[in-house]
One Martini backbone bead per residue (centre of mass of N, CA, C, O) as a GRO file, in nm:
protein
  307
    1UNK     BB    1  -0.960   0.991   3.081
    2UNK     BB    2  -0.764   1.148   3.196
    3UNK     BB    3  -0.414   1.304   3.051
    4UNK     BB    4  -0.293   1.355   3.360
    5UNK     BB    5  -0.278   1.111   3.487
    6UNK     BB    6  -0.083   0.827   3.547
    7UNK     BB    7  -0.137   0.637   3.354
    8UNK     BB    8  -0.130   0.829   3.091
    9UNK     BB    9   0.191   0.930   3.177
   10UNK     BB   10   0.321   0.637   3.161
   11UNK     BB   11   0.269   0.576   2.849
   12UNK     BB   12   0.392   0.844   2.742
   13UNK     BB   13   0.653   0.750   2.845
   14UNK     BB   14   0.693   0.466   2.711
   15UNK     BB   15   0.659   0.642   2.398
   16UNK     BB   16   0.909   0.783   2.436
   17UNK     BB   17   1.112   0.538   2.472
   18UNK     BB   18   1.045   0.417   2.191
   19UNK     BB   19   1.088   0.655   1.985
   20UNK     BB   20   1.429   0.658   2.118
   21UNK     BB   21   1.536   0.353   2.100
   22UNK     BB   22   1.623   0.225   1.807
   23UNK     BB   23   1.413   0.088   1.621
   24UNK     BB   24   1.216   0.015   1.442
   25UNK     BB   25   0.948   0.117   1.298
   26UNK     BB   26   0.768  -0.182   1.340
   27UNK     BB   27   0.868  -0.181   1.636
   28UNK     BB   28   0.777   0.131   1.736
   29UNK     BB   29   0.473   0.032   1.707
   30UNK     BB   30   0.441  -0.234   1.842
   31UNK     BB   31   0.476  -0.117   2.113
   32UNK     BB   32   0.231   0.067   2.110
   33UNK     BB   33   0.000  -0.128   2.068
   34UNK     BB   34   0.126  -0.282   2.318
   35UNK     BB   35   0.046  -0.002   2.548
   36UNK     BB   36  -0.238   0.042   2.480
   37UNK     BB   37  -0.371  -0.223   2.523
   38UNK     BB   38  -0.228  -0.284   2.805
   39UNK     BB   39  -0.350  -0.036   2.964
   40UNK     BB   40  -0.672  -0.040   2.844
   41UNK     BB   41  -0.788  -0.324   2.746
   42UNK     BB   42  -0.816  -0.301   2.438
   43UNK     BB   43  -0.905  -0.512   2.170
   44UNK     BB   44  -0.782  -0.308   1.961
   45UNK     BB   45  -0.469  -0.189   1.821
   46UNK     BB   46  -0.365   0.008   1.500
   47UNK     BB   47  -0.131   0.083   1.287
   48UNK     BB   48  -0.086   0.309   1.000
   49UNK     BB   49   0.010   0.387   0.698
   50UNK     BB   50   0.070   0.647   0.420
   51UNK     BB   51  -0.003   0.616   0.049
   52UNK     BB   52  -0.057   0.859  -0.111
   53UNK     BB   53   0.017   0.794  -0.404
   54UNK     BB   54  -0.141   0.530  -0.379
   55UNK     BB   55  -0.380   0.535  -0.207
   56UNK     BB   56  -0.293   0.423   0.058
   57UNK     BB   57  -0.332   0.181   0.352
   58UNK     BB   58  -0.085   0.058   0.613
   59UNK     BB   59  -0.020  -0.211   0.817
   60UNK     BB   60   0.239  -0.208   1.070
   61UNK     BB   61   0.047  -0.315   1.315
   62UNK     BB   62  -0.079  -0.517   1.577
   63UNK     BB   63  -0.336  -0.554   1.819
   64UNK     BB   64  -0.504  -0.875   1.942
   65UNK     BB   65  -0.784  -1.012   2.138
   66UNK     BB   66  -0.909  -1.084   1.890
   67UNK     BB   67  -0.996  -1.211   1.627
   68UNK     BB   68  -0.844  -1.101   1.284
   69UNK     BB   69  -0.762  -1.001   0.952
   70UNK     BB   70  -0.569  -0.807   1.048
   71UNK     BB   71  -0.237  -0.722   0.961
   72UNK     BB   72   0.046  -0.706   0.850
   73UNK     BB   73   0.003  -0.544   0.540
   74UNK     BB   74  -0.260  -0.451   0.546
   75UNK     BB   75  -0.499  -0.291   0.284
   76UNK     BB   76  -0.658   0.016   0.173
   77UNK     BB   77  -0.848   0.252   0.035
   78UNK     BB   78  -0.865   0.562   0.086
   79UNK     BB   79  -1.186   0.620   0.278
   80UNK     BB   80  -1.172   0.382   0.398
   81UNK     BB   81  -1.338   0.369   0.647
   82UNK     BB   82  -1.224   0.536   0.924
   83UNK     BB   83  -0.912   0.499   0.811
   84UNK     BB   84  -0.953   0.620   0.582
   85UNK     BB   85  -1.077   0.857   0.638
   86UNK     BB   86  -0.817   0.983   0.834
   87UNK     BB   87  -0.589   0.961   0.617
   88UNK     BB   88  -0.750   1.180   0.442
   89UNK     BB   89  -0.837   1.409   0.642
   90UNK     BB   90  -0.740   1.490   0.928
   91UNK     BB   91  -0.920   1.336   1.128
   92UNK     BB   92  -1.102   1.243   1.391
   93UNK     BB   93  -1.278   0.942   1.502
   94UNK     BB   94  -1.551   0.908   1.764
   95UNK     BB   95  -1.733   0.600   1.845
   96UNK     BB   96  -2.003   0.523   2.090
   97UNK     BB   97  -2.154   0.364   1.861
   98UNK     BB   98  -2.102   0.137   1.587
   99UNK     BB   99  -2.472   0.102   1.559
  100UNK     BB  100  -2.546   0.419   1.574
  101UNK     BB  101  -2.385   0.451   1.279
  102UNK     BB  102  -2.354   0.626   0.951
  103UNK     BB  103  -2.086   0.488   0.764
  104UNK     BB  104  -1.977   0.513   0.492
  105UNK     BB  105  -1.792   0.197   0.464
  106UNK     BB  106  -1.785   0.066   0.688
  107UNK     BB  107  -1.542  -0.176   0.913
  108UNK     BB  108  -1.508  -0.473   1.053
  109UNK     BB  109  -1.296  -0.621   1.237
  110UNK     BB  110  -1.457  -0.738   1.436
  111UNK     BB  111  -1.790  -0.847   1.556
  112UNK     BB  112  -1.812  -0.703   1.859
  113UNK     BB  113  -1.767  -0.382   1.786
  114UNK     BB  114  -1.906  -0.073   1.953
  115UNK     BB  115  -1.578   0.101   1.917
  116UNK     BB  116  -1.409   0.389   1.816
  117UNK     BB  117  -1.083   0.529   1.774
  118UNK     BB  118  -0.948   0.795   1.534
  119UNK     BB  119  -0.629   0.896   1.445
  120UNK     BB  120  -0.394   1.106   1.386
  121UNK     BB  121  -0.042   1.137   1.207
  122UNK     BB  122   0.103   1.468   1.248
  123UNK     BB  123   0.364   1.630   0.991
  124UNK     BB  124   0.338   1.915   0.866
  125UNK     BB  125   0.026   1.835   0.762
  126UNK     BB  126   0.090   1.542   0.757
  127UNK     BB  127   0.002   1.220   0.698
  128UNK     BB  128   0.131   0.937   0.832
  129UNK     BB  129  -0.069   0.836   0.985
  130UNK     BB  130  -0.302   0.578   1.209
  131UNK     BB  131  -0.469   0.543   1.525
  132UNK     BB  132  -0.637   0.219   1.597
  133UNK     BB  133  -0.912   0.187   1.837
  134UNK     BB  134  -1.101  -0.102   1.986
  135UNK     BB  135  -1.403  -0.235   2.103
  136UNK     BB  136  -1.648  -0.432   2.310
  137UNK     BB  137  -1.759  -0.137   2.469
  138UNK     BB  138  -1.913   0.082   2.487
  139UNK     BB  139  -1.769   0.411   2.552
  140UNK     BB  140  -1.463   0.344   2.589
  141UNK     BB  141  -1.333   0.641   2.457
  142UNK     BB  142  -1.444   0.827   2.640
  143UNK     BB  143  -1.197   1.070   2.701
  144UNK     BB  144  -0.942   0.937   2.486
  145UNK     BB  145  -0.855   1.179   2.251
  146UNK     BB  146  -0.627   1.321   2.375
  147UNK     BB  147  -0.415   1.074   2.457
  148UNK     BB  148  -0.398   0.967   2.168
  149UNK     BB  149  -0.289   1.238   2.049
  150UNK     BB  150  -0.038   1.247   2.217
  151UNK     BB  151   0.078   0.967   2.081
  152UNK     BB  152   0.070   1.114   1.803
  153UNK     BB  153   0.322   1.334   1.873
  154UNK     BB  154   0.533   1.097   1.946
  155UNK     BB  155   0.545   0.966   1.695
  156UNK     BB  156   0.611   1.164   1.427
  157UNK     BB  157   0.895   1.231   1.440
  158UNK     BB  158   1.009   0.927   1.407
  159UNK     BB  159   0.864   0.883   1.134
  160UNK     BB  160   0.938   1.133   0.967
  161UNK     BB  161   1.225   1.002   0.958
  162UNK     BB  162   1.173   0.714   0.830
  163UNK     BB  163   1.058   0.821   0.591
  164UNK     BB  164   1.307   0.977   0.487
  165UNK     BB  165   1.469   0.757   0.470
  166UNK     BB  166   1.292   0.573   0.254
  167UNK     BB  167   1.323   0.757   0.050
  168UNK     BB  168   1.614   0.754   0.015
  169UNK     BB  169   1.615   0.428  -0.037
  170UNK     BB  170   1.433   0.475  -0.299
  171UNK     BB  171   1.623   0.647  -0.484
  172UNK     BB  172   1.870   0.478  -0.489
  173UNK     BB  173   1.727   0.240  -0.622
  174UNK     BB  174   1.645   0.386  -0.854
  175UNK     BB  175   1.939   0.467  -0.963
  176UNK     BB  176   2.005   0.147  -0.953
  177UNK     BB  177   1.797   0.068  -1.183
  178UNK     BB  178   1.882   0.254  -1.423
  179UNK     BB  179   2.159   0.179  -1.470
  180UNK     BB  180   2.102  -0.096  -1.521
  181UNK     BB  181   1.900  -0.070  -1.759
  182UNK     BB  182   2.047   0.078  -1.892
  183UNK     BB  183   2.302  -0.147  -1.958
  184UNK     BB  184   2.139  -0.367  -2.083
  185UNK     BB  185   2.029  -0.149  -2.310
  186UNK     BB  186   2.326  -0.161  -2.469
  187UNK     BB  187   2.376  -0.410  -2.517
  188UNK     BB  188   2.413  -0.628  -2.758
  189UNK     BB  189   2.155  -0.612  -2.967
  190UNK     BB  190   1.797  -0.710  -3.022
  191UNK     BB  191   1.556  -0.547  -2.909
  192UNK     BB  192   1.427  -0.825  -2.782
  193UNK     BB  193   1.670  -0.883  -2.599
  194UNK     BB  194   1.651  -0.643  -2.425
  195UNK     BB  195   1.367  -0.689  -2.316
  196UNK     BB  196   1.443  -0.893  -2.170
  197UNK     BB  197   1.676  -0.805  -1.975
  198UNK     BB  198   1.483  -0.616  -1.825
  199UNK     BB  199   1.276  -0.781  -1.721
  200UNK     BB  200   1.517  -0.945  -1.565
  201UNK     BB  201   1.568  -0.695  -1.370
  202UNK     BB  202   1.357  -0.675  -1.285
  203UNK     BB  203   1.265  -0.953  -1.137
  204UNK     BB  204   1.505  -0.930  -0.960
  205UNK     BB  205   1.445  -0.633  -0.798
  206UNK     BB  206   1.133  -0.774  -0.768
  207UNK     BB  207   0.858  -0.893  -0.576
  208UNK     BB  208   0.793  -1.060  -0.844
  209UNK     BB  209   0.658  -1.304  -1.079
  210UNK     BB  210   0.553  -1.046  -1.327
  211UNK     BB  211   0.698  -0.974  -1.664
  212UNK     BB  212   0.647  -0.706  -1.917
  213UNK     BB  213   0.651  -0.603  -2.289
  214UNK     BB  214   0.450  -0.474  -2.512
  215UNK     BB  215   0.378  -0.463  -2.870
  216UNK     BB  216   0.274  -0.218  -3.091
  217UNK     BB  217   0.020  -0.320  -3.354
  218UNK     BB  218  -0.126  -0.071  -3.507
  219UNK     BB  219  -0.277  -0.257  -3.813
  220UNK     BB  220  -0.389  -0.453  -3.654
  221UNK     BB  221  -0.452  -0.418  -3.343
  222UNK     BB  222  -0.224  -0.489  -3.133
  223UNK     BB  223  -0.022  -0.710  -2.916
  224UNK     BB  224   0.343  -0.770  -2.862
  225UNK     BB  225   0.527  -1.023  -2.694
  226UNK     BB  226   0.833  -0.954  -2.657
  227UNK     BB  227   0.857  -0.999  -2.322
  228UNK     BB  228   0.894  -1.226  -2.065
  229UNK     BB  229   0.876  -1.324  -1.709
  230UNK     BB  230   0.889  -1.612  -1.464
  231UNK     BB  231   0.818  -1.668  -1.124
  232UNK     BB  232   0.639  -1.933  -0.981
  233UNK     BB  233   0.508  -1.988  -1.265
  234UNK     BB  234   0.257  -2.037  -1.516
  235UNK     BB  235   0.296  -1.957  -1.857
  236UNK     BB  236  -0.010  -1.845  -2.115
  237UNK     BB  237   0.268  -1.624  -2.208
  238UNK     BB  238   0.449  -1.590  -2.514
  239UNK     BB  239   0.660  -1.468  -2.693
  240UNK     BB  240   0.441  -1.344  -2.964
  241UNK     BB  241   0.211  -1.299  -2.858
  242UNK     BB  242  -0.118  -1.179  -2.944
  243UNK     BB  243  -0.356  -0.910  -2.829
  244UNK     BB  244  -0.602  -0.737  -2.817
  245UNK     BB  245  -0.589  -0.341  -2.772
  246UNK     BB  246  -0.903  -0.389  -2.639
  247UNK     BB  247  -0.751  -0.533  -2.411
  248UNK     BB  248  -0.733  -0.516  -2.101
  249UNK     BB  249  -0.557  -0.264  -1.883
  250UNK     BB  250  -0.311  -0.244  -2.088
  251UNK     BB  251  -0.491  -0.115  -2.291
  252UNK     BB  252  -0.570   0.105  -2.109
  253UNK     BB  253  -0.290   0.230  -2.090
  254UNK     BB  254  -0.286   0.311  -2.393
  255UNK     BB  255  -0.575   0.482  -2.425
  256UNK     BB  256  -0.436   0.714  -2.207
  257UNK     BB  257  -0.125   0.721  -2.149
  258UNK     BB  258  -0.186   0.554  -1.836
  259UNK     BB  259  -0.130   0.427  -1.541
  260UNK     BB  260  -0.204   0.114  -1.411
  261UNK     BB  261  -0.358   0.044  -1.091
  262UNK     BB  262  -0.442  -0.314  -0.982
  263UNK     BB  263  -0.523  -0.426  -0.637
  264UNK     BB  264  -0.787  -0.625  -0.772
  265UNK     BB  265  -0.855  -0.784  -1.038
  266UNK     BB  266  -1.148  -0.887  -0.937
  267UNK     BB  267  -1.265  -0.582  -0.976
  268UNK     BB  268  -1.183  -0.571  -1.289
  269UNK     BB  269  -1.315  -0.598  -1.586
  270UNK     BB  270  -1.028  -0.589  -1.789
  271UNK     BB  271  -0.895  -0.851  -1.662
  272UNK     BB  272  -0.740  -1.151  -1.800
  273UNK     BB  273  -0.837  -1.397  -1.711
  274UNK     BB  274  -0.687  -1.650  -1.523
  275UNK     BB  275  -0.510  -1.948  -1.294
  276UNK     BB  276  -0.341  -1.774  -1.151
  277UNK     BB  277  -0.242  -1.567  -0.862
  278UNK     BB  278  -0.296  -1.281  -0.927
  279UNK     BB  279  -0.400  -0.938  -0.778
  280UNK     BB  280  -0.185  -0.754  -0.893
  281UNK     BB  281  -0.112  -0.432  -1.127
  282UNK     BB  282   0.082  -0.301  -1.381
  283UNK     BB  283   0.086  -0.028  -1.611
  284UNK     BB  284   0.325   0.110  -1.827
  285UNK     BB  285   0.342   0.356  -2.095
  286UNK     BB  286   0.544   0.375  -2.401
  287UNK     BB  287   0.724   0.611  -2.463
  288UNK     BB  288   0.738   0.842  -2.788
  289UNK     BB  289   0.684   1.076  -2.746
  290UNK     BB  290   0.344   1.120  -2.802
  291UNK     BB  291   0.364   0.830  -2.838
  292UNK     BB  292   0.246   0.482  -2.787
  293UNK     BB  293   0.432   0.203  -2.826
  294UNK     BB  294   0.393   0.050  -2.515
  295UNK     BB  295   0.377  -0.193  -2.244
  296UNK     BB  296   0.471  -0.219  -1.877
  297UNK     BB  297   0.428  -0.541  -1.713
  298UNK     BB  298   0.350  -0.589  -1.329
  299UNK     BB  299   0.257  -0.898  -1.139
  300UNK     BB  300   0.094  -1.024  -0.844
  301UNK     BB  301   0.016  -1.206  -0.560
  302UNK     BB  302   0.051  -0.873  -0.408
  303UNK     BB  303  -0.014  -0.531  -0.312
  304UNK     BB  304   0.205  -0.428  -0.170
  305UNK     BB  305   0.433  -0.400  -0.358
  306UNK     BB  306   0.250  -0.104  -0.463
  307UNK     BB  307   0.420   0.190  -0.363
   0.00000   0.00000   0.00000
């Protein structure tokens, strides 16, 4: 399909009026991937966003004519199968028979898939997005990576402002959470009053089931569960517990001095399996100079909101 043909030209326009639409970010993306879908009749078109800090890209968008688990909220980690090759690299990449080619890490979103065009959304040389269309017919995509790339430099700008936007109040909210937590931690009572105070602020500030925070009993070599607070699930572990310091993932934060971000949980060695629903977790070492004193742990039921 030549990019200056009139199909192609009209969907550029039609991309081009969602783009300045004033929709939200997540609908004038789903605008584009139903308009790419439909105009070219592509069995799976989806855009995903590019969270390089935490190493990962989310699907904000998905148009699909056949089953698929791929949904809004799906998230890879960068690198991983074309669209995670695409979001690290900003590099193009397109598959004119996706069983003739060998790609480490390939990732099939839907079984009849045999062609696929991977573009980059790129703004001021960074990766914003990745536009992936998917077809079940062979050389579908021949041809088409002109056009596509035309529509995300359509997309880039509005994209660009949405992420700064976002980026803002994330700041805004950072700044409102930091406020209450010293509000919290001055308010009279002791250390371990305190401790449960800021638990119970994280647990209502973020979407999430379970907070902690454990102090090191370096003699023994323990942690003691300081504060714990549980929304929507029961806890088999109470204020006063101690666990071994060379045990799960918190210990692996205390032993490197480094936060640890794991978003499958039983992809890893060292999580303390139990009969919770958590899939992903967050430990971040409480530091006091240059000694690390104990370890925040934040636990979730969905890994999306680790960003």
């Amino acid at each position: 399909m030549n990019p200056h043909d009139g199909t192609a030209l009209a969907l550029l326009d039609r991309v081009a009026r969602l783009s300045l639409g004033g929709g939200s970010l997540r609908e004038t993306l789903q605008g584009v991937t139903d308009a790419l879908a439909g105009t070219f009749g592509w069995s799976f078109v989806a855009c995903v966003t590019v969270d390089a800090d935490a190493g990962r890209f989310v699907c904000q968008a998905v148009t699909s004519a056949v089953p698929t688990e791929v949904g809004v909220g799906y998230g890879r980690p960068l690198g991983s199968g074309v669209v995670g090759t695409v979001a690290q690299t900003g590099e193009a990449i397109l598959l004119h028979d996706v069983l003739a080619v060998e790609l480490p890490g390939f990732v099939q979103t839907f079984p009849s898939c045999r062609s696929e065009l991977c573009v980059p959304v790129l703004h001021d040389g960074r990766v914003l997005a990745v536009l992936n269309a998917e077809s079940d017919v062979v050389g579908a995509f021949d041809g088409m990576q002109p056009t596509l790339e035309r529509v995300a430099q359509h997309v880039a700008g509005p994209l660009a402002m949405a992420v700064a936007l976002e980026e803002a109040r994330h700041r805004a909210a950072d700044l409102q959470l930091l406020t209450e937590v010293s509000r919290v931690a001055m308010a009279p009572g002791g250390l371990r009053p305190m401790l449960a105070r800021v638990v119970t602020a994280l647990l209502d500030r973020f979407p999430v089931p379970l907070a902690a925070v454990a102090l090191i009993d370096e003699d023994a070599e323990e942690f003691e569960v300081a504060a714990i607070q549980a929304r929507g699930m029961a806890l088999d572990v109470v204020p006063g517990t101690r666990i071994p310091l060379h045990r799960g993932i918190s210990a692996r934060a205390v032993h490197t001095g480094q936060r640890q971000l794991v978003l499958d949980v039983t992809a890893d060695p060292d999580y303390l399996a139990d009969a919770s629903p958590i899939v992903a977790q967050l430990s971040v070492p409480i530091l006091w100079g240059a000694r690390v004193r104990g370890v925040l742990t934040v636990e979730s039921d969905t890994p999306h909101v680790f960003t």
